[in-house]
């Protein structure tokens, strides 16, 4: 049998953390100053004193770069905190999504990304990859709950987290992020105990 | 006390069913032939031999007309059937949404509407009105289940139906409508019985 060599990535494809941070900072500045319409790889390259080929080597499309900027922007207020209970974890997750999107820039970037993904295949692919990674990460909350015995062992973690994210998307995309506490608790009740009447 | 007269609508605002159908048929034909980029009130008016003011009197925006075309197109394969059980009703609802959106035109129209709603306030408002009406109608399935005693009396019908529609949106907008039977059943299990471990 012939042993396969591990695939060798070119040196150029390896991201240099300092340059990466500089490009992401430049991209965020370009976005905040000129909005989405002014957000081009050319403008980011100029601002970061980087070459366009360098940016394209690390981010295959404008959408991929925009998603990284979005995630970095959101991330400071966004975590999958272990609160000790599944209800606490999921409430924290939903609230952190809603809070992040209520901030004009973060919400607007994500809305634009979803909109562009409906027409542009590169954005669609970048968004799909991003969402798959988020579902995997958020799924850890469900797996923690299963390890604690709080969550049914047969609950599929990524379907649960998609149900939460989908509900938040639905609110973002129809301008209804202003949920009150009662609505959030009602949603969590449904998610935790379902709709079936226990008396039936 | 002064009795309020009922608000009188001008005759012009009352839709004439025949003209309405002719305009909707013309709109669908324009859409199917020229796609969204060719979909203008002018093109629809020409095709329907109607005046632009007549169309604008009945549909305040291009988005409102497009939503009516979409709904008419979808409606032939889309109902809130009473199957006799809440699980049957909800499965039928989810499958009818997914099936309708898998058809290229219906899915593409709705994706475009959601995309346009992120940038255009008139489309956003038309979509919000449309979705509120759909939630109210779909909520009848939950109210039927509550009347049968199958569904918890405290389950908020419109939050439940939004959870289902939001999940379908999430799949449509990220190109993942090709759900298999197991995924659909897993989603329905979660919706009906929740994620909490009954042994805990």
Coordinates of C-alpha atoms in Angstrom, one line a residue:
Chain A
X1 CA 0.0 0.0 0.0
X2 CA 1.2 3.5 -0.8
X3 CA 1.1 5.8 2.2
X4 CA -0.5 9.1 1.4
X5 CA 1.5 12.2 2.1
X6 CA -0.5 14.8 4.1
X7 CA -1.7 17.5 1.7
X8 CA 0.9 20.4 1.9
X9 CA -0.6 23.8 2.0
X10 CA 1.4 26.6 0.4
X11 CA 3.0 28.9 2.9
X12 CA 1.0 31.8 1.4
X13 CA -2.3 30.3 2.5
X14 CA -1.2 30.3 6.2
X15 CA -2.6 33.4 7.8
X16 CA -0.2 35.6 9.7
X17 CA -2.1 36.6 12.9
X18 CA -0.8 40.2 12.9
X19 CA -1.6 40.9 9.2
X20 CA -4.9 39.1 9.7
X21 CA -5.8 41.4 12.6
X22 CA -4.7 44.5 10.7
X23 CA -6.8 43.5 7.7
X24 CA -9.9 42.8 9.8
X25 CA -9.5 46.1 11.6
X26 CA -9.2 48.0 8.4
X27 CA -12.2 46.1 7.0
X28 CA -14.3 47.1 10.1
X29 CA -13.2 50.8 9.7
X30 CA -14.1 50.8 6.0
X31 CA -17.4 49.3 6.8
X32 CA -18.2 51.7 9.6
X33 CA -17.2 54.7 7.6
X34 CA -18.6 54.0 4.2
X35 CA -21.3 51.4 4.8
X36 CA -21.8 48.3 2.8
X37 CA -21.9 50.1 -0.5
X38 CA -18.3 51.3 0.1
X39 CA -17.0 48.0 1.3
X40 CA -14.7 46.7 -1.4
X41 CA -11.5 44.5 -1.2
X42 CA -9.7 47.4 -2.8
X43 CA -10.7 49.9 -0.1
X44 CA -9.8 47.4 2.6
X45 CA -6.4 46.7 1.0
X46 CA -5.6 50.4 0.7
X47 CA -6.6 51.0 4.3
X48 CA -4.6 48.0 5.6
X49 CA -1.5 48.8 3.4
X50 CA -1.9 45.2 2.2
X51 CA -2.0 43.7 -1.3
X52 CA -5.4 42.6 -2.7
X53 CA -3.9 39.2 -3.5
X54 CA -3.0 38.7 0.2
X55 CA -6.6 39.4 1.2
X56 CA -8.0 37.2 -1.5
X57 CA -5.6 34.4 -0.5
X58 CA -7.1 34.4 3.0
X59 CA -10.7 35.4 2.2
X60 CA -11.9 33.9 -1.1
X61 CA -14.7 36.5 -1.4
X62 CA -15.9 39.8 -0.1
X63 CA -18.6 37.9 1.7
X64 CA -16.1 35.7 3.5
X65 CA -14.3 38.8 4.8
X66 CA -17.5 40.6 5.7
X67 CA -18.6 37.5 7.7
X68 CA -15.3 37.6 9.6
X69 CA -15.8 41.3 10.4
X70 CA -19.3 40.6 11.5
X71 CA -18.3 37.8 13.7
X72 CA -15.5 39.8 15.3
X73 CA -17.8 42.7 15.9
X74 CA -20.5 40.5 17.4
X75 CA -18.2 38.3 19.3
X76 CA -17.3 40.8 22.0
X77 CA -20.8 40.5 23.3
X78 CA -21.5 37.0 22.3
X79 CA -20.6 33.7 24.0
X80 CA -22.1 30.3 24.8
X81 CA -21.9 30.8 28.5
X82 CA -22.2 27.8 30.9
X83 CA -24.8 29.2 33.4
X84 CA -25.3 25.8 35.0
X85 CA -28.7 25.0 33.6
X86 CA -30.0 24.4 30.0
X87 CA -32.7 27.1 30.4
X88 CA -30.1 29.6 31.5
X89 CA -27.7 28.7 28.7
X90 CA -30.4 29.0 26.0
X91 CA -31.9 32.2 27.4
X92 CA -28.4 33.7 27.4
X93 CA -27.8 32.6 23.9
X94 CA -31.0 34.0 22.5
X95 CA -30.6 37.2 24.4
X96 CA -27.0 37.7 23.2
X97 CA -28.1 37.2 19.6
X98 CA -31.0 39.6 20.0
X99 CA -28.8 42.2 21.8
X100 CA -26.1 42.0 19.2
X101 CA -28.5 42.5 16.3
X102 CA -30.3 45.3 18.0
X103 CA -27.1 47.3 17.7
X104 CA -27.5 49.0 14.4
X105 CA -24.3 48.0 12.7
X106 CA -24.2 44.4 13.7
X107 CA -27.8 43.8 12.8
X108 CA -27.5 45.7 9.5
X109 CA -24.4 43.8 8.5
X110 CA -26.1 40.5 9.1
X111 CA -29.3 41.5 7.3
X112 CA -27.2 42.5 4.3
X113 CA -25.3 39.3 4.3
X114 CA -28.6 37.3 4.4
X115 CA -30.0 39.4 1.6
X116 CA -26.9 39.1 -0.6
X117 CA -26.8 35.4 0.0
X118 CA -30.1 35.2 -1.9
X119 CA -28.6 36.4 -5.1
X120 CA -24.9 35.8 -4.9
X121 CA -23.6 32.2 -4.8
X122 CA -20.2 33.1 -3.1
X123 CA -22.1 34.9 -0.3
X124 CA -24.5 32.0 0.0
X125 CA -21.6 29.6 0.4
X126 CA -19.8 31.8 2.9
X127 CA -22.9 32.2 5.0
X128 CA -23.7 28.5 4.9
X129 CA -20.2 27.7 6.1
X130 CA -20.4 30.3 8.8
X131 CA -23.8 29.0 10.0
X132 CA -22.7 25.4 10.1
X133 CA -19.8 26.4 12.4
X134 CA -22.2 28.4 14.7
X135 CA -24.6 25.5 14.9
X136 CA -21.8 23.2 15.9
X137 CA -20.5 25.6 18.6
X138 CA -24.0 26.3 19.9
X139 CA -24.7 22.6 19.9
X140 CA -22.2 22.3 22.8
X141 CA -24.8 23.9 25.0
X142 CA -27.2 21.0 24.3
X143 CA -24.5 18.4 24.7
X144 CA -23.6 20.0 28.1
X145 CA -27.3 19.7 29.0
X146 CA -27.3 16.1 27.9
X147 CA -24.2 15.4 30.0
X148 CA -26.0 16.9 33.0
X149 CA -29.0 14.7 32.3
X150 CA -31.2 17.8 31.8
X151 CA -31.7 17.3 28.1
X152 CA -33.2 14.2 26.4
X153 CA -30.3 12.1 25.0
X154 CA -32.1 11.8 21.7
X155 CA -32.5 15.5 21.1
X156 CA -30.4 16.4 18.1
X157 CA -28.2 19.3 19.2
X158 CA -27.9 21.1 15.9
X159 CA -31.7 20.9 15.2
X160 CA -32.3 22.5 18.6
X161 CA -29.8 25.3 18.1
X162 CA -31.1 25.9 14.6
X163 CA -34.6 26.3 16.1
X164 CA -33.3 29.0 18.3
X165 CA -31.2 30.8 15.7
X166 CA -34.1 30.5 13.1
X167 CA -36.5 32.2 15.6
X168 CA -34.0 35.0 16.1
X169 CA -33.5 35.3 12.3
X170 CA -37.2 35.5 11.8
X171 CA -37.4 38.4 14.2
X172 CA -34.4 40.2 12.7
X173 CA -35.5 39.8 9.1
X174 CA -39.1 41.1 9.9
X175 CA -38.1 43.9 12.2
X176 CA -39.4 42.4 15.3
X177 CA -36.4 42.1 17.6
X178 CA -38.1 44.1 20.3
X179 CA -39.3 41.0 22.2
X180 CA -40.5 41.4 25.7
X181 CA -39.5 39.1 28.6
X182 CA -42.8 37.3 28.5
X183 CA -42.3 36.3 24.8
X184 CA -38.8 35.1 25.5
X185 CA -40.0 33.0 28.4
X186 CA -42.9 31.6 26.4
X187 CA -40.4 30.6 23.6
X188 CA -38.1 28.9 26.1
X189 CA -41.1 27.1 27.7
X190 CA -42.1 25.7 24.4
X191 CA -38.5 24.7 23.5
X192 CA -38.0 22.9 26.9
X193 CA -41.3 21.2 27.4
X194 CA -42.9 21.2 23.9
X195 CA -46.5 21.9 23.0
X196 CA -48.1 18.5 23.8
X197 CA -50.6 18.7 26.7
X198 CA -49.2 16.5 29.5
X199 CA -52.7 15.8 30.7
X200 CA -53.7 14.3 27.3
Chain B
X1 CA -71.8 61.5 23.0
X2 CA -71.2 61.9 19.3
X3 CA -71.7 58.7 17.4
X4 CA -68.8 58.1 15.0
X5 CA -69.7 57.4 11.4
X6 CA -68.1 54.4 10.0
X7 CA -65.1 55.4 7.9
X8 CA -66.3 55.5 4.3
X9 CA -63.9 54.1 1.8
X10 CA -63.9 55.6 -1.7
X11 CA -65.5 53.4 -4.4
X12 CA -62.1 53.4 -6.1
X13 CA -60.5 51.5 -3.3
X14 CA -62.9 48.6 -3.5
X15 CA -61.4 45.9 -5.6
X16 CA -63.3 44.6 -8.6
X17 CA -62.7 40.8 -8.4
X18 CA -62.5 40.4 -12.2
X19 CA -60.0 43.2 -12.7
X20 CA -58.1 42.0 -9.6
X21 CA -57.7 38.5 -11.1
X22 CA -56.7 39.9 -14.5
X23 CA -54.0 42.0 -12.9
X24 CA -52.7 39.1 -10.7
X25 CA -52.6 36.9 -13.8
X26 CA -50.8 39.5 -15.8
X27 CA -48.3 40.0 -12.9
X28 CA -47.6 36.3 -12.7
X29 CA -47.0 36.1 -16.4
X30 CA -44.7 39.1 -16.3
X31 CA -42.8 37.5 -13.5
X32 CA -42.4 34.1 -15.1
X33 CA -41.3 35.6 -18.4
X34 CA -39.0 38.4 -17.3
X35 CA -38.0 37.4 -13.8
X36 CA -37.8 39.8 -10.9
X37 CA -35.7 42.3 -12.7
X38 CA -38.4 42.8 -15.3
X39 CA -41.2 42.9 -12.8
X40 CA -42.5 46.5 -12.8
X41 CA -45.9 48.0 -12.3
X42 CA -45.6 49.5 -15.8
X43 CA -45.1 46.0 -17.4
X44 CA -48.0 44.5 -15.4
X45 CA -50.3 47.4 -16.3
X46 CA -49.5 47.0 -20.0
X47 CA -50.1 43.3 -19.9
X48 CA -53.3 43.6 -18.0
X49 CA -54.6 46.5 -20.1
X50 CA -55.1 48.3 -16.8
X51 CA -54.0 51.8 -15.7
X52 CA -51.1 52.1 -13.4
X53 CA -53.2 54.2 -10.9
X54 CA -55.7 51.3 -10.7
X55 CA -52.9 48.9 -9.7
X56 CA -51.4 51.4 -7.2
X57 CA -54.9 52.0 -5.7
X58 CA -55.1 48.3 -4.8
X59 CA -51.5 47.5 -4.2
X60 CA -49.6 50.4 -2.5
X61 CA -46.2 49.0 -3.7
X62 CA -44.6 46.6 -6.1
X63 CA -43.8 44.5 -3.1
X64 CA -47.5 44.2 -2.1
X65 CA -48.4 43.1 -5.6
X66 CA -45.5 40.6 -5.6
X67 CA -46.6 39.1 -2.3
X68 CA -50.1 38.6 -3.7
X69 CA -48.7 36.9 -6.8
X70 CA -46.5 34.7 -4.5
X71 CA -49.3 33.8 -2.3
X72 CA -51.6 32.9 -5.2
X73 CA -48.8 30.8 -6.8
X74 CA -48.1 29.0 -3.5
X75 CA -51.7 28.7 -2.5
X76 CA -52.7 26.0 -4.9
X77 CA -50.5 23.6 -3.0
X78 CA -50.7 25.1 0.4
X79 CA -53.4 24.7 3.1
X80 CA -53.8 24.3 6.8
X81 CA -55.4 20.8 6.5
X82 CA -57.2 19.3 9.5
X83 CA -55.6 15.8 9.6
X84 CA -57.2 15.0 12.9
X85 CA -54.0 15.2 15.0
X86 CA -51.7 18.1 15.8
X87 CA -48.6 16.1 14.7
X88 CA -50.3 15.4 11.3
X89 CA -51.4 19.0 10.9
X90 CA -47.9 20.4 11.7
X91 CA -46.1 17.9 9.5
X92 CA -48.5 18.7 6.6
X93 CA -47.9 22.5 7.2
X94 CA -44.1 22.1 7.3
X95 CA -44.0 19.8 4.2
X96 CA -46.3 22.1 2.2
X97 CA -44.0 25.1 2.9
X98 CA -40.9 23.1 2.0
X99 CA -42.5 21.6 -1.2
X100 CA -43.8 25.0 -2.3
X101 CA -40.3 26.6 -1.9
X102 CA -38.6 23.7 -3.6
X103 CA -40.4 24.7 -6.8
X104 CA -37.9 27.1 -8.3
X105 CA -40.2 30.1 -9.0
X106 CA -42.1 30.1 -5.7
X107 CA -38.9 29.7 -3.6
X108 CA -37.1 32.3 -5.7
X109 CA -39.9 34.9 -5.4
X110 CA -40.0 34.5 -1.6
X111 CA -36.2 34.6 -1.3
X112 CA -36.2 37.8 -3.3
X113 CA -38.9 39.3 -1.2
X114 CA -37.0 38.6 2.0
X115 CA -33.9 40.0 0.5
X116 CA -35.6 43.2 -0.7
X117 CA -37.3 43.6 2.7
X118 CA -33.8 44.1 4.2
X119 CA -33.2 47.3 2.2
X120 CA -36.6 48.6 1.2
X121 CA -39.0 49.8 3.9
X122 CA -42.2 49.3 1.7
X123 CA -41.2 45.7 1.0
X124 CA -40.4 45.2 4.7
X125 CA -43.8 46.5 5.7
X126 CA -45.6 44.4 3.1
X127 CA -43.8 41.3 4.2
X128 CA -44.5 42.0 7.9
X129 CA -48.2 42.4 7.1
X130 CA -48.2 39.2 5.1
X131 CA -46.4 37.2 7.8
X132 CA -48.7 38.4 10.5
X133 CA -51.7 37.2 8.5
X134 CA -50.0 33.8 7.9
X135 CA -49.2 33.4 11.6
X136 CA -52.8 34.1 12.5
X137 CA -54.0 31.6 10.0
X138 CA -51.5 28.9 10.9
X139 CA -52.3 29.5 14.6
X140 CA -55.7 27.9 13.9
X141 CA -53.9 24.5 13.8
X142 CA -52.7 25.1 17.3
X143 CA -56.1 26.3 18.5
X144 CA -57.7 23.2 17.0
X145 CA -55.2 21.1 18.9
X146 CA -56.0 22.9 22.0
X147 CA -59.8 22.4 21.5
X148 CA -59.0 18.7 21.0
X149 CA -57.1 18.7 24.3
X150 CA -53.9 17.6 22.5
X151 CA -52.0 20.9 22.9
X152 CA -51.2 22.6 26.2
X153 CA -53.7 25.4 26.8
X154 CA -50.9 27.8 27.6
X155 CA -49.0 27.3 24.3
X156 CA -49.1 30.6 22.5
X157 CA -50.4 29.7 19.0
X158 CA -48.5 32.3 17.1
X159 CA -45.1 31.6 18.8
X160 CA -45.5 27.9 17.9
X161 CA -46.3 28.6 14.2
X162 CA -43.5 31.2 14.0
X163 CA -41.1 28.5 15.3
X164 CA -42.2 26.2 12.4
X165 CA -42.1 29.0 9.7
X166 CA -38.8 30.3 11.1
X167 CA -37.2 26.8 10.8
X168 CA -38.4 26.6 7.2
X169 CA -37.1 30.2 6.4
X170 CA -33.7 29.2 7.9
X171 CA -33.6 26.2 5.5
X172 CA -34.8 28.2 2.5
X173 CA -32.4 31.1 3.1
X174 CA -29.4 28.9 3.5
X175 CA -30.1 26.5 0.6
X176 CA -30.9 23.5 2.9
X177 CA -34.5 22.7 1.9
X178 CA -33.6 19.1 1.1
X179 CA -34.6 17.7 4.5
X180 CA -35.0 14.0 4.8
X181 CA -37.9 12.3 6.6
X182 CA -35.7 11.7 9.8
X183 CA -34.9 15.4 10.1
X184 CA -38.5 16.4 9.8
X185 CA -39.6 13.8 12.4
X186 CA -36.8 14.9 14.7
X187 CA -38.0 18.5 14.4
X188 CA -41.6 17.5 15.1
X189 CA -40.6 15.4 18.1
X190 CA -38.8 18.4 19.6
X191 CA -41.7 20.7 18.9
X192 CA -44.2 18.3 20.5
X193 CA -42.3 17.1 23.5
X194 CA -39.5 19.6 24.0
X195 CA -35.9 18.9 24.8
X196 CA -36.2 18.4 28.6
X197 CA -35.4 14.9 29.7
X198 CA -38.5 13.4 31.2
X199 CA -36.4 11.3 33.5
X200 CA -34.6 14.3 35.0

